[in-house]
């Protein structure tokens, strides 16, 4: 079940939030100050955090900074509870990494709508990360299969090609930057000649691979 951490030093507000969220079937843990809130975040690993901004000693900004520094809570949706009406204070929280905010006094609808929106957003992001991880794993498998199918000479050729192309890209970038700053004249012509020489060398290298088909794994069966 979805677990929510409520960090609020005002007893009445904290109790109301806990009751409200529990009625929506969330598992709720609470903390009465920033220090206990940080401890609770690391201990319970909540799916979402509701945190008051103005608290003594350790305020909401400090809590946010602490949870964002830990890998296990770095991406946990974080919603500020604030009585501050000034947009500058709200903006400060968002810039520090908060995902949303609720301005006191808030209604039941405000709380539930904001919580559900952030949980849905987190779910989409998690799904996207899992999809990307699966795609990377598939790609790494294909790369390994490709490498396993290469002969020693083919593997050496690929290594040489990759190294030389990387060095050439660096040279071309340097030459391009220089050319951008030079007026027409002898120095500019020398820069153009350098670019041409590098490109010619790369064409010769690629000419050693007239057809990439021979680098692909050989099919063992006809379809």
JSON list of C-alpha atoms in Angstrom, two decimals:
[
{"chain": "A", "resi": 1, "resn": "UNK", "atom": "CA", "xyz": [0.00, 0.00, 0.00]},
{"chain": "A", "resi": 2, "resn": "UNK", "atom": "CA", "xyz": [1.06, 3.58, -0.61]},
{"chain": "A", "resi": 3, "resn": "UNK", "atom": "CA", "xyz": [2.86, 5.10, 2.37]},
{"chain": "A", "resi": 4, "resn": "UNK", "atom": "CA", "xyz": [2.82, 8.83, 3.10]},
{"chain": "A", "resi": 5, "resn": "UNK", "atom": "CA", "xyz": [4.97, 10.71, 5.62]},
{"chain": "A", "resi": 6, "resn": "UNK", "atom": "CA", "xyz": [3.42, 13.81, 7.19]},
{"chain": "A", "resi": 7, "resn": "UNK", "atom": "CA", "xyz": [5.85, 16.25, 8.85]},
{"chain": "A", "resi": 8, "resn": "UNK", "atom": "CA", "xyz": [4.01, 19.00, 10.70]},
{"chain": "A", "resi": 9, "resn": "UNK", "atom": "CA", "xyz": [4.70, 20.61, 14.09]},
{"chain": "A", "resi": 10, "resn": "UNK", "atom": "CA", "xyz": [1.13, 21.84, 14.65]},
{"chain": "A", "resi": 11, "resn": "UNK", "atom": "CA", "xyz": [-0.75, 19.00, 16.34]},
{"chain": "A", "resi": 12, "resn": "UNK", "atom": "CA", "xyz": [-4.21, 19.82, 14.98]},
{"chain": "A", "resi": 13, "resn": "UNK", "atom": "CA", "xyz": [-3.07, 20.12, 11.37]},
{"chain": "A", "resi": 14, "resn": "UNK", "atom": "CA", "xyz": [-0.95, 16.97, 11.62]},
{"chain": "A", "resi": 15, "resn": "UNK", "atom": "CA", "xyz": [-3.81, 14.97, 13.13]},
{"chain": "A", "resi": 16, "resn": "UNK", "atom": "CA", "xyz": [-6.28, 16.17, 10.52]},
{"chain": "A", "resi": 17, "resn": "UNK", "atom": "CA", "xyz": [-3.95, 15.26, 7.68]},
{"chain": "A", "resi": 18, "resn": "UNK", "atom": "CA", "xyz": [-3.27, 11.80, 9.09]},
{"chain": "A", "resi": 19, "resn": "UNK", "atom": "CA", "xyz": [-6.99, 11.11, 9.56]},
{"chain": "A", "resi": 20, "resn": "UNK", "atom": "CA", "xyz": [-7.87, 12.43, 6.11]},
{"chain": "A", "resi": 21, "resn": "UNK", "atom": "CA", "xyz": [-5.23, 10.34, 4.34]},
{"chain": "A", "resi": 22, "resn": "UNK", "atom": "CA", "xyz": [-6.01, 7.19, 6.29]},
{"chain": "A", "resi": 23, "resn": "UNK", "atom": "CA", "xyz": [-9.66, 7.52, 5.23]},
{"chain": "A", "resi": 24, "resn": "UNK", "atom": "CA", "xyz": [-8.35, 7.32, 1.65]},
{"chain": "A", "resi": 25, "resn": "UNK", "atom": "CA", "xyz": [-6.63, 4.00, 2.53]},
{"chain": "A", "resi": 26, "resn": "UNK", "atom": "CA", "xyz": [-3.09, 5.39, 2.61]},
{"chain": "A", "resi": 27, "resn": "UNK", "atom": "CA", "xyz": [-0.62, 4.11, 5.17]},
{"chain": "A", "resi": 28, "resn": "UNK", "atom": "CA", "xyz": [0.41, 7.22, 7.09]},
{"chain": "A", "resi": 29, "resn": "UNK", "atom": "CA", "xyz": [3.37, 7.88, 9.38]},
{"chain": "A", "resi": 30, "resn": "UNK", "atom": "CA", "xyz": [3.89, 11.27, 11.01]},
{"chain": "A", "resi": 31, "resn": "UNK", "atom": "CA", "xyz": [6.59, 13.40, 12.59]},
{"chain": "A", "resi": 32, "resn": "UNK", "atom": "CA", "xyz": [6.22, 16.44, 14.82]},
{"chain": "A", "resi": 33, "resn": "UNK", "atom": "CA", "xyz": [9.40, 18.27, 13.74]},
{"chain": "A", "resi": 34, "resn": "UNK", "atom": "CA", "xyz": [12.05, 18.39, 11.05]},
{"chain": "A", "resi": 35, "resn": "UNK", "atom": "CA", "xyz": [14.57, 16.15, 12.78]},
{"chain": "A", "resi": 36, "resn": "UNK", "atom": "CA", "xyz": [12.03, 13.37, 13.34]},
{"chain": "A", "resi": 37, "resn": "UNK", "atom": "CA", "xyz": [10.81, 13.92, 9.80]},
{"chain": "A", "resi": 38, "resn": "UNK", "atom": "CA", "xyz": [14.25, 13.24, 8.35]},
{"chain": "A", "resi": 39, "resn": "UNK", "atom": "CA", "xyz": [14.62, 10.15, 10.52]},
{"chain": "A", "resi": 40, "resn": "UNK", "atom": "CA", "xyz": [11.15, 8.99, 9.46]},
{"chain": "A", "resi": 41, "resn": "UNK", "atom": "CA", "xyz": [11.97, 9.45, 5.77]},
{"chain": "A", "resi": 42, "resn": "UNK", "atom": "CA", "xyz": [15.09, 7.30, 6.02]},
{"chain": "A", "resi": 43, "resn": "UNK", "atom": "CA", "xyz": [13.42, 4.70, 8.24]},
{"chain": "A", "resi": 44, "resn": "UNK", "atom": "CA", "xyz": [10.08, 4.27, 6.45]},
{"chain": "A", "resi": 45, "resn": "UNK", "atom": "CA", "xyz": [10.99, 5.12, 2.83]},
{"chain": "A", "resi": 46, "resn": "UNK", "atom": "CA", "xyz": [7.59, 6.71, 2.11]},
{"chain": "A", "resi": 47, "resn": "UNK", "atom": "CA", "xyz": [6.10, 6.97, -1.36]},
{"chain": "A", "resi": 48, "resn": "UNK", "atom": "CA", "xyz": [5.35, 10.66, -0.76]},
{"chain": "A", "resi": 49, "resn": "UNK", "atom": "CA", "xyz": [6.22, 13.33, 1.83]},
{"chain": "A", "resi": 50, "resn": "UNK", "atom": "CA", "xyz": [4.01, 16.17, 3.05]},
{"chain": "A", "resi": 51, "resn": "UNK", "atom": "CA", "xyz": [6.15, 18.65, 4.97]},
{"chain": "A", "resi": 52, "resn": "UNK", "atom": "CA", "xyz": [5.50, 21.97, 6.69]},
{"chain": "A", "resi": 53, "resn": "UNK", "atom": "CA", "xyz": [7.88, 24.77, 5.70]},
{"chain": "A", "resi": 54, "resn": "UNK", "atom": "CA", "xyz": [8.05, 26.81, 8.91]},
{"chain": "A", "resi": 55, "resn": "UNK", "atom": "CA", "xyz": [9.30, 24.64, 11.78]},
{"chain": "A", "resi": 56, "resn": "UNK", "atom": "CA", "xyz": [11.74, 25.48, 14.58]},
{"chain": "A", "resi": 57, "resn": "UNK", "atom": "CA", "xyz": [15.41, 24.45, 14.36]},
{"chain": "A", "resi": 58, "resn": "UNK", "atom": "CA", "xyz": [15.12, 22.23, 11.27]},
{"chain": "A", "resi": 59, "resn": "UNK", "atom": "CA", "xyz": [12.66, 23.72, 8.79]},
{"chain": "A", "resi": 60, "resn": "UNK", "atom": "CA", "xyz": [11.08, 22.23, 5.69]},
{"chain": "A", "resi": 61, "resn": "UNK", "atom": "CA", "xyz": [13.89, 23.42, 3.41]},
{"chain": "A", "resi": 62, "resn": "UNK", "atom": "CA", "xyz": [16.40, 21.55, 5.57]},
{"chain": "A", "resi": 63, "resn": "UNK", "atom": "CA", "xyz": [14.27, 18.41, 5.44]},
{"chain": "A", "resi": 64, "resn": "UNK", "atom": "CA", "xyz": [14.01, 18.67, 1.66]},
{"chain": "A", "resi": 65, "resn": "UNK", "atom": "CA", "xyz": [17.77, 19.07, 1.29]},
{"chain": "A", "resi": 66, "resn": "UNK", "atom": "CA", "xyz": [18.41, 16.05, 3.51]},
{"chain": "A", "resi": 67, "resn": "UNK", "atom": "CA", "xyz": [16.06, 13.68, 1.67]},
{"chain": "A", "resi": 68, "resn": "UNK", "atom": "CA", "xyz": [17.25, 14.80, -1.75]},
{"chain": "A", "resi": 69, "resn": "UNK", "atom": "CA", "xyz": [20.84, 13.90, -0.83]},
{"chain": "A", "resi": 70, "resn": "UNK", "atom": "CA", "xyz": [20.01, 10.25, -0.09]},
{"chain": "A", "resi": 71, "resn": "UNK", "atom": "CA", "xyz": [19.63, 7.91, -3.10]},
{"chain": "A", "resi": 72, "resn": "UNK", "atom": "CA", "xyz": [16.67, 6.04, -1.58]},
{"chain": "A", "resi": 73, "resn": "UNK", "atom": "CA", "xyz": [14.64, 9.23, -1.07]},
{"chain": "A", "resi": 74, "resn": "UNK", "atom": "CA", "xyz": [16.12, 11.49, -3.75]},
{"chain": "A", "resi": 75, "resn": "UNK", "atom": "CA", "xyz": [13.15, 11.12, -6.09]},
{"chain": "A", "resi": 76, "resn": "UNK", "atom": "CA", "xyz": [10.39, 10.79, -3.48]},
{"chain": "A", "resi": 77, "resn": "UNK", "atom": "CA", "xyz": [7.55, 13.26, -4.29]},
{"chain": "A", "resi": 78, "resn": "UNK", "atom": "CA", "xyz": [7.81, 16.15, -1.81]},
{"chain": "A", "resi": 79, "resn": "UNK", "atom": "CA", "xyz": [4.91, 18.52, -1.14]},
{"chain": "A", "resi": 80, "resn": "UNK", "atom": "CA", "xyz": [5.35, 21.61, 1.02]},
{"chain": "A", "resi": 81, "resn": "UNK", "atom": "CA", "xyz": [2.64, 22.68, 3.47]},
{"chain": "A", "resi": 82, "resn": "UNK", "atom": "CA", "xyz": [2.87, 26.44, 3.78]},
{"chain": "A", "resi": 83, "resn": "UNK", "atom": "CA", "xyz": [0.96, 29.34, 5.23]},
{"chain": "A", "resi": 84, "resn": "UNK", "atom": "CA", "xyz": [3.15, 31.69, 3.23]},
{"chain": "A", "resi": 85, "resn": "UNK", "atom": "CA", "xyz": [1.14, 33.52, 0.61]},
{"chain": "A", "resi": 86, "resn": "UNK", "atom": "CA", "xyz": [4.16, 35.23, -0.92]},
{"chain": "A", "resi": 87, "resn": "UNK", "atom": "CA", "xyz": [4.96, 33.74, -4.33]},
{"chain": "A", "resi": 88, "resn": "UNK", "atom": "CA", "xyz": [8.67, 34.26, -3.74]},
{"chain": "A", "resi": 89, "resn": "UNK", "atom": "CA", "xyz": [8.63, 31.81, -0.82]},
{"chain": "A", "resi": 90, "resn": "UNK", "atom": "CA", "xyz": [6.72, 29.25, -2.87]},
{"chain": "A", "resi": 91, "resn": "UNK", "atom": "CA", "xyz": [9.16, 29.69, -5.74]},
{"chain": "A", "resi": 92, "resn": "UNK", "atom": "CA", "xyz": [12.07, 29.18, -3.36]},
{"chain": "A", "resi": 93, "resn": "UNK", "atom": "CA", "xyz": [10.69, 25.80, -2.34]},
{"chain": "A", "resi": 94, "resn": "UNK", "atom": "CA", "xyz": [10.18, 24.71, -5.93]},
{"chain": "A", "resi": 95, "resn": "UNK", "atom": "CA", "xyz": [13.68, 25.78, -6.89]},
{"chain": "A", "resi": 96, "resn": "UNK", "atom": "CA", "xyz": [15.11, 23.75, -4.02]},
{"chain": "A", "resi": 97, "resn": "UNK", "atom": "CA", "xyz": [13.46, 20.63, -5.41]},
{"chain": "A", "resi": 98, "resn": "UNK", "atom": "CA", "xyz": [9.92, 20.47, -4.03]},
{"chain": "A", "resi": 99, "resn": "UNK", "atom": "CA", "xyz": [7.39, 18.91, -6.40]},
{"chain": "A", "resi": 100, "resn": "UNK", "atom": "CA", "xyz": [4.33, 20.87, -5.29]},
{"chain": "A", "resi": 101, "resn": "UNK", "atom": "CA", "xyz": [2.86, 22.85, -2.40]},
{"chain": "A", "resi": 102, "resn": "UNK", "atom": "CA", "xyz": [-0.37, 23.23, -0.44]},
{"chain": "A", "resi": 103, "resn": "UNK", "atom": "CA", "xyz": [-1.23, 26.61, 1.01]},
{"chain": "A", "resi": 104, "resn": "UNK", "atom": "CA", "xyz": [-2.90, 26.61, 4.43]},
{"chain": "A", "resi": 105, "resn": "UNK", "atom": "CA", "xyz": [-5.76, 26.50, 5.06]},
{"chain": "A", "resi": 106, "resn": "UNK", "atom": "CA", "xyz": [-6.39, 23.71, 2.56]},
{"chain": "A", "resi": 107, "resn": "UNK", "atom": "CA", "xyz": [-9.45, 21.61, 1.91]},
{"chain": "A", "resi": 108, "resn": "UNK", "atom": "CA", "xyz": [-9.78, 17.84, 1.74]},
{"chain": "A", "resi": 109, "resn": "UNK", "atom": "CA", "xyz": [-10.10, 18.13, -2.04]},
{"chain": "A", "resi": 110, "resn": "UNK", "atom": "CA", "xyz": [-6.90, 20.19, -2.24]},
{"chain": "A", "resi": 111, "resn": "UNK", "atom": "CA", "xyz": [-4.93, 17.57, -0.32]},
{"chain": "A", "resi": 112, "resn": "UNK", "atom": "CA", "xyz": [-6.25, 14.50, -2.12]},
{"chain": "A", "resi": 113, "resn": "UNK", "atom": "CA", "xyz": [-5.97, 16.05, -5.59]},
{"chain": "A", "resi": 114, "resn": "UNK", "atom": "CA", "xyz": [-2.39, 17.18, -5.01]},
{"chain": "A", "resi": 115, "resn": "UNK", "atom": "CA", "xyz": [-1.32, 13.86, -3.48]},
{"chain": "A", "resi": 116, "resn": "UNK", "atom": "CA", "xyz": [-2.91, 11.80, -6.25]},
{"chain": "A", "resi": 117, "resn": "UNK", "atom": "CA", "xyz": [-1.38, 14.00, -8.96]},
{"chain": "A", "resi": 118, "resn": "UNK", "atom": "CA", "xyz": [2.12, 13.56, -7.55]},
{"chain": "A", "resi": 119, "resn": "UNK", "atom": "CA", "xyz": [1.73, 9.82, -7.03]},
{"chain": "A", "resi": 120, "resn": "UNK", "atom": "CA", "xyz": [0.49, 9.43, -10.61]},
{"chain": "A", "resi": 121, "resn": "UNK", "atom": "CA", "xyz": [3.42, 11.48, -11.89]},
{"chain": "A", "resi": 122, "resn": "UNK", "atom": "CA", "xyz": [5.85, 9.36, -9.87]},
{"chain": "A", "resi": 123, "resn": "UNK", "atom": "CA", "xyz": [4.27, 6.18, -11.22]},
{"chain": "A", "resi": 124, "resn": "UNK", "atom": "CA", "xyz": [4.75, 7.37, -14.81]},
{"chain": "A", "resi": 125, "resn": "UNK", "atom": "CA", "xyz": [8.35, 8.32, -14.14]},
{"chain": "A", "resi": 126, "resn": "UNK", "atom": "CA", "xyz": [9.06, 4.96, -12.51]},
{"chain": "A", "resi": 127, "resn": "UNK", "atom": "CA", "xyz": [7.54, 3.15, -15.47]},
{"chain": "A", "resi": 128, "resn": "UNK", "atom": "CA", "xyz": [9.63, 5.20, -17.86]},
{"chain": "A", "resi": 129, "resn": "UNK", "atom": "CA", "xyz": [12.83, 4.49, -15.89]},
{"chain": "A", "resi": 130, "resn": "UNK", "atom": "CA", "xyz": [12.06, 0.77, -15.88]},
{"chain": "A", "resi": 131, "resn": "UNK", "atom": "CA", "xyz": [11.42, 0.83, -19.62]},
{"chain": "A", "resi": 132, "resn": "UNK", "atom": "CA", "xyz": [14.70, 2.65, -20.24]},
{"chain": "A", "resi": 133, "resn": "UNK", "atom": "CA", "xyz": [16.57, 0.20, -18.01]},
{"chain": "A", "resi": 134, "resn": "UNK", "atom": "CA", "xyz": [15.11, -2.72, -19.95]},
{"chain": "A", "resi": 135, "resn": "UNK", "atom": "CA", "xyz": [16.08, -1.11, -23.27]},
{"chain": "A", "resi": 136, "resn": "UNK", "atom": "CA", "xyz": [19.63, -0.54, -22.03]},
{"chain": "A", "resi": 137, "resn": "UNK", "atom": "CA", "xyz": [19.87, -4.16, -20.85]},
{"chain": "A", "resi": 138, "resn": "UNK", "atom": "CA", "xyz": [18.67, -5.38, -24.27]},
{"chain": "A", "resi": 139, "resn": "UNK", "atom": "CA", "xyz": [21.17, -3.12, -26.02]},
{"chain": "A", "resi": 140, "resn": "UNK", "atom": "CA", "xyz": [24.05, -4.34, -23.84]},
{"chain": "A", "resi": 141, "resn": "UNK", "atom": "CA", "xyz": [23.07, -7.93, -24.64]},
{"chain": "A", "resi": 142, "resn": "UNK", "atom": "CA", "xyz": [23.09, -7.19, -28.37]},
{"chain": "A", "resi": 143, "resn": "UNK", "atom": "CA", "xyz": [26.47, -5.46, -28.09]},
{"chain": "A", "resi": 144, "resn": "UNK", "atom": "CA", "xyz": [27.93, -8.42, -26.24]},
{"chain": "A", "resi": 145, "resn": "UNK", "atom": "CA", "xyz": [26.54, -10.84, -28.83]},
{"chain": "A", "resi": 146, "resn": "UNK", "atom": "CA", "xyz": [28.04, -8.69, -31.57]},
{"chain": "A", "resi": 147, "resn": "UNK", "atom": "CA", "xyz": [31.43, -8.67, -29.84]},
{"chain": "A", "resi": 148, "resn": "UNK", "atom": "CA", "xyz": [31.34, -12.43, -29.31]},
{"chain": "A", "resi": 149, "resn": "UNK", "atom": "CA", "xyz": [30.77, -12.93, -33.04]},
{"chain": "A", "resi": 150, "resn": "UNK", "atom": "CA", "xyz": [33.76, -10.81, -34.11]},
{"chain": "A", "resi": 151, "resn": "UNK", "atom": "CA", "xyz": [37.05, -12.34, -35.12]},
{"chain": "A", "resi": 152, "resn": "UNK", "atom": "CA", "xyz": [40.24, -10.99, -33.55]},
{"chain": "A", "resi": 153, "resn": "UNK", "atom": "CA", "xyz": [41.02, -8.89, -36.64]},
{"chain": "A", "resi": 154, "resn": "UNK", "atom": "CA", "xyz": [37.50, -7.48, -36.75]},
{"chain": "A", "resi": 155, "resn": "UNK", "atom": "CA", "xyz": [37.59, -6.58, -33.06]},
{"chain": "A", "resi": 156, "resn": "UNK", "atom": "CA", "xyz": [40.94, -4.82, -33.54]},
{"chain": "A", "resi": 157, "resn": "UNK", "atom": "CA", "xyz": [39.54, -2.88, -36.49]},
{"chain": "A", "resi": 158, "resn": "UNK", "atom": "CA", "xyz": [36.52, -1.72, -34.47]},
{"chain": "A", "resi": 159, "resn": "UNK", "atom": "CA", "xyz": [38.78, -0.59, -31.60]},
{"chain": "A", "resi": 160, "resn": "UNK", "atom": "CA", "xyz": [41.05, 1.32, -33.98]},
{"chain": "A", "resi": 161, "resn": "UNK", "atom": "CA", "xyz": [38.10, 2.93, -35.73]},
{"chain": "A", "resi": 162, "resn": "UNK", "atom": "CA", "xyz": [36.51, 4.05, -32.46]},
{"chain": "A", "resi": 163, "resn": "UNK", "atom": "CA", "xyz": [39.77, 5.50, -31.08]},
{"chain": "A", "resi": 164, "resn": "UNK", "atom": "CA", "xyz": [40.71, 7.36, -34.24]},
{"chain": "A", "resi": 165, "resn": "UNK", "atom": "CA", "xyz": [37.23, 8.77, -34.77]},
{"chain": "A", "resi": 166, "resn": "UNK", "atom": "CA", "xyz": [37.13, 10.04, -31.19]},
{"chain": "A", "resi": 167, "resn": "UNK", "atom": "CA", "xyz": [40.49, 11.79, -31.61]},
{"chain": "A", "resi": 168, "resn": "UNK", "atom": "CA", "xyz": [39.42, 13.21, -34.94]},
{"chain": "A", "resi": 169, "resn": "UNK", "atom": "CA", "xyz": [36.22, 14.67, -33.50]},
{"chain": "A", "resi": 170, "resn": "UNK", "atom": "CA", "xyz": [38.30, 16.52, -30.91]},
{"chain": "A", "resi": 171, "resn": "UNK", "atom": "CA", "xyz": [40.60, 17.89, -33.62]},
{"chain": "A", "resi": 172, "resn": "UNK", "atom": "CA", "xyz": [37.68, 18.94, -35.79]},
{"chain": "A", "resi": 173, "resn": "UNK", "atom": "CA", "xyz": [36.00, 20.75, -32.90]},
{"chain": "A", "resi": 174, "resn": "UNK", "atom": "CA", "xyz": [39.20, 22.65, -32.14]},
{"chain": "A", "resi": 175, "resn": "UNK", "atom": "CA", "xyz": [39.67, 23.55, -35.78]},
{"chain": "A", "resi": 176, "resn": "UNK", "atom": "CA", "xyz": [36.04, 24.66, -36.11]},
{"chain": "A", "resi": 177, "resn": "UNK", "atom": "CA", "xyz": [36.31, 26.92, -33.06]},
{"chain": "A", "resi": 178, "resn": "UNK", "atom": "CA", "xyz": [39.48, 28.47, -34.42]},
{"chain": "A", "resi": 179, "resn": "UNK", "atom": "CA", "xyz": [37.95, 29.04, -37.84]},
{"chain": "A", "resi": 180, "resn": "UNK", "atom": "CA", "xyz": [35.00, 30.84, -36.28]},
{"chain": "A", "resi": 181, "resn": "UNK", "atom": "CA", "xyz": [37.34, 33.47, -34.81]},
{"chain": "A", "resi": 182, "resn": "UNK", "atom": "CA", "xyz": [39.63, 34.02, -37.81]},
{"chain": "A", "resi": 183, "resn": "UNK", "atom": "CA", "xyz": [39.08, 36.64, -40.52]},
{"chain": "A", "resi": 184, "resn": "UNK", "atom": "CA", "xyz": [39.67, 35.65, -44.17]},
{"chain": "A", "resi": 185, "resn": "UNK", "atom": "CA", "xyz": [43.39, 35.18, -44.80]},
{"chain": "A", "resi": 186, "resn": "UNK", "atom": "CA", "xyz": [46.33, 32.81, -44.58]},
{"chain": "A", "resi": 187, "resn": "UNK", "atom": "CA", "xyz": [45.58, 31.53, -41.08]},
{"chain": "A", "resi": 188, "resn": "UNK", "atom": "CA", "xyz": [42.00, 30.72, -41.99]},
{"chain": "A", "resi": 189, "resn": "UNK", "atom": "CA", "xyz": [43.17, 28.85, -45.10]},
{"chain": "A", "resi": 190, "resn": "UNK", "atom": "CA", "xyz": [45.56, 26.80, -42.96]},
{"chain": "A", "resi": 191, "resn": "UNK", "atom": "CA", "xyz": [42.70, 25.93, -40.62]},
{"chain": "A", "resi": 192, "resn": "UNK", "atom": "CA", "xyz": [40.55, 24.78, -43.52]},
{"chain": "A", "resi": 193, "resn": "UNK", "atom": "CA", "xyz": [43.46, 22.67, -44.79]},
{"chain": "A", "resi": 194, "resn": "UNK", "atom": "CA", "xyz": [43.71, 21.02, -41.35]},
{"chain": "A", "resi": 195, "resn": "UNK", "atom": "CA", "xyz": [40.04, 20.14, -41.40]},
{"chain": "A", "resi": 196, "resn": "UNK", "atom": "CA", "xyz": [40.40, 18.72, -44.90]},
{"chain": "A", "resi": 197, "resn": "UNK", "atom": "CA", "xyz": [43.40, 16.60, -43.86]},
{"chain": "A", "resi": 198, "resn": "UNK", "atom": "CA", "xyz": [41.54, 15.15, -40.89]},
{"chain": "A", "resi": 199, "resn": "UNK", "atom": "CA", "xyz": [38.49, 14.37, -43.01]},
{"chain": "A", "resi": 200, "resn": "UNK", "atom": "CA", "xyz": [40.69, 12.72, -45.66]},
{"chain": "A", "resi": 201, "resn": "UNK", "atom": "CA", "xyz": [42.28, 10.50, -43.02]},
{"chain": "A", "resi": 202, "resn": "UNK", "atom": "CA", "xyz": [38.86, 9.41, -41.78]},
{"chain": "A", "resi": 203, "resn": "UNK", "atom": "CA", "xyz": [37.70, 8.64, -45.30]},
{"chain": "A", "resi": 204, "resn": "UNK", "atom": "CA", "xyz": [40.74, 6.39, -45.75]},
{"chain": "A", "resi": 205, "resn": "UNK", "atom": "CA", "xyz": [40.00, 4.62, -42.48]},
{"chain": "A", "resi": 206, "resn": "UNK", "atom": "CA", "xyz": [36.37, 4.06, -43.41]},
{"chain": "A", "resi": 207, "resn": "UNK", "atom": "CA", "xyz": [37.56, 2.83, -46.79]},
{"chain": "A", "resi": 208, "resn": "UNK", "atom": "CA", "xyz": [39.02, -0.15, -44.97]},
{"chain": "A", "resi": 209, "resn": "UNK", "atom": "CA", "xyz": [35.43, -1.15, -44.22]},
{"chain": "A", "resi": 210, "resn": "UNK", "atom": "CA", "xyz": [33.71, -1.08, -47.63]},
{"chain": "A", "resi": 211, "resn": "UNK", "atom": "CA", "xyz": [30.81, -3.16, -46.33]},
{"chain": "A", "resi": 212, "resn": "UNK", "atom": "CA", "xyz": [29.83, -3.48, -42.70]},
{"chain": "A", "resi": 213, "resn": "UNK", "atom": "CA", "xyz": [27.94, -6.72, -43.39]},
{"chain": "A", "resi": 214, "resn": "UNK", "atom": "CA", "xyz": [31.04, -8.80, -42.69]},
{"chain": "A", "resi": 215, "resn": "UNK", "atom": "CA", "xyz": [31.03, -7.44, -39.13]},
{"chain": "A", "resi": 216, "resn": "UNK", "atom": "CA", "xyz": [27.57, -8.81, -38.38]},
{"chain": "A", "resi": 217, "resn": "UNK", "atom": "CA", "xyz": [27.10, -12.24, -36.74]},
{"chain": "A", "resi": 218, "resn": "UNK", "atom": "CA", "xyz": [26.69, -15.00, -39.33]},
{"chain": "A", "resi": 219, "resn": "UNK", "atom": "CA", "xyz": [23.18, -16.44, -39.47]},
{"chain": "A", "resi": 220, "resn": "UNK", "atom": "CA", "xyz": [23.13, -20.17, -38.68]},
{"chain": "A", "resi": 221, "resn": "UNK", "atom": "CA", "xyz": [19.74, -20.90, -40.17]},
{"chain": "A", "resi": 222, "resn": "UNK", "atom": "CA", "xyz": [17.67, -19.67, -43.05]},
{"chain": "A", "resi": 223, "resn": "UNK", "atom": "CA", "xyz": [14.16, -18.49, -42.41]}
]
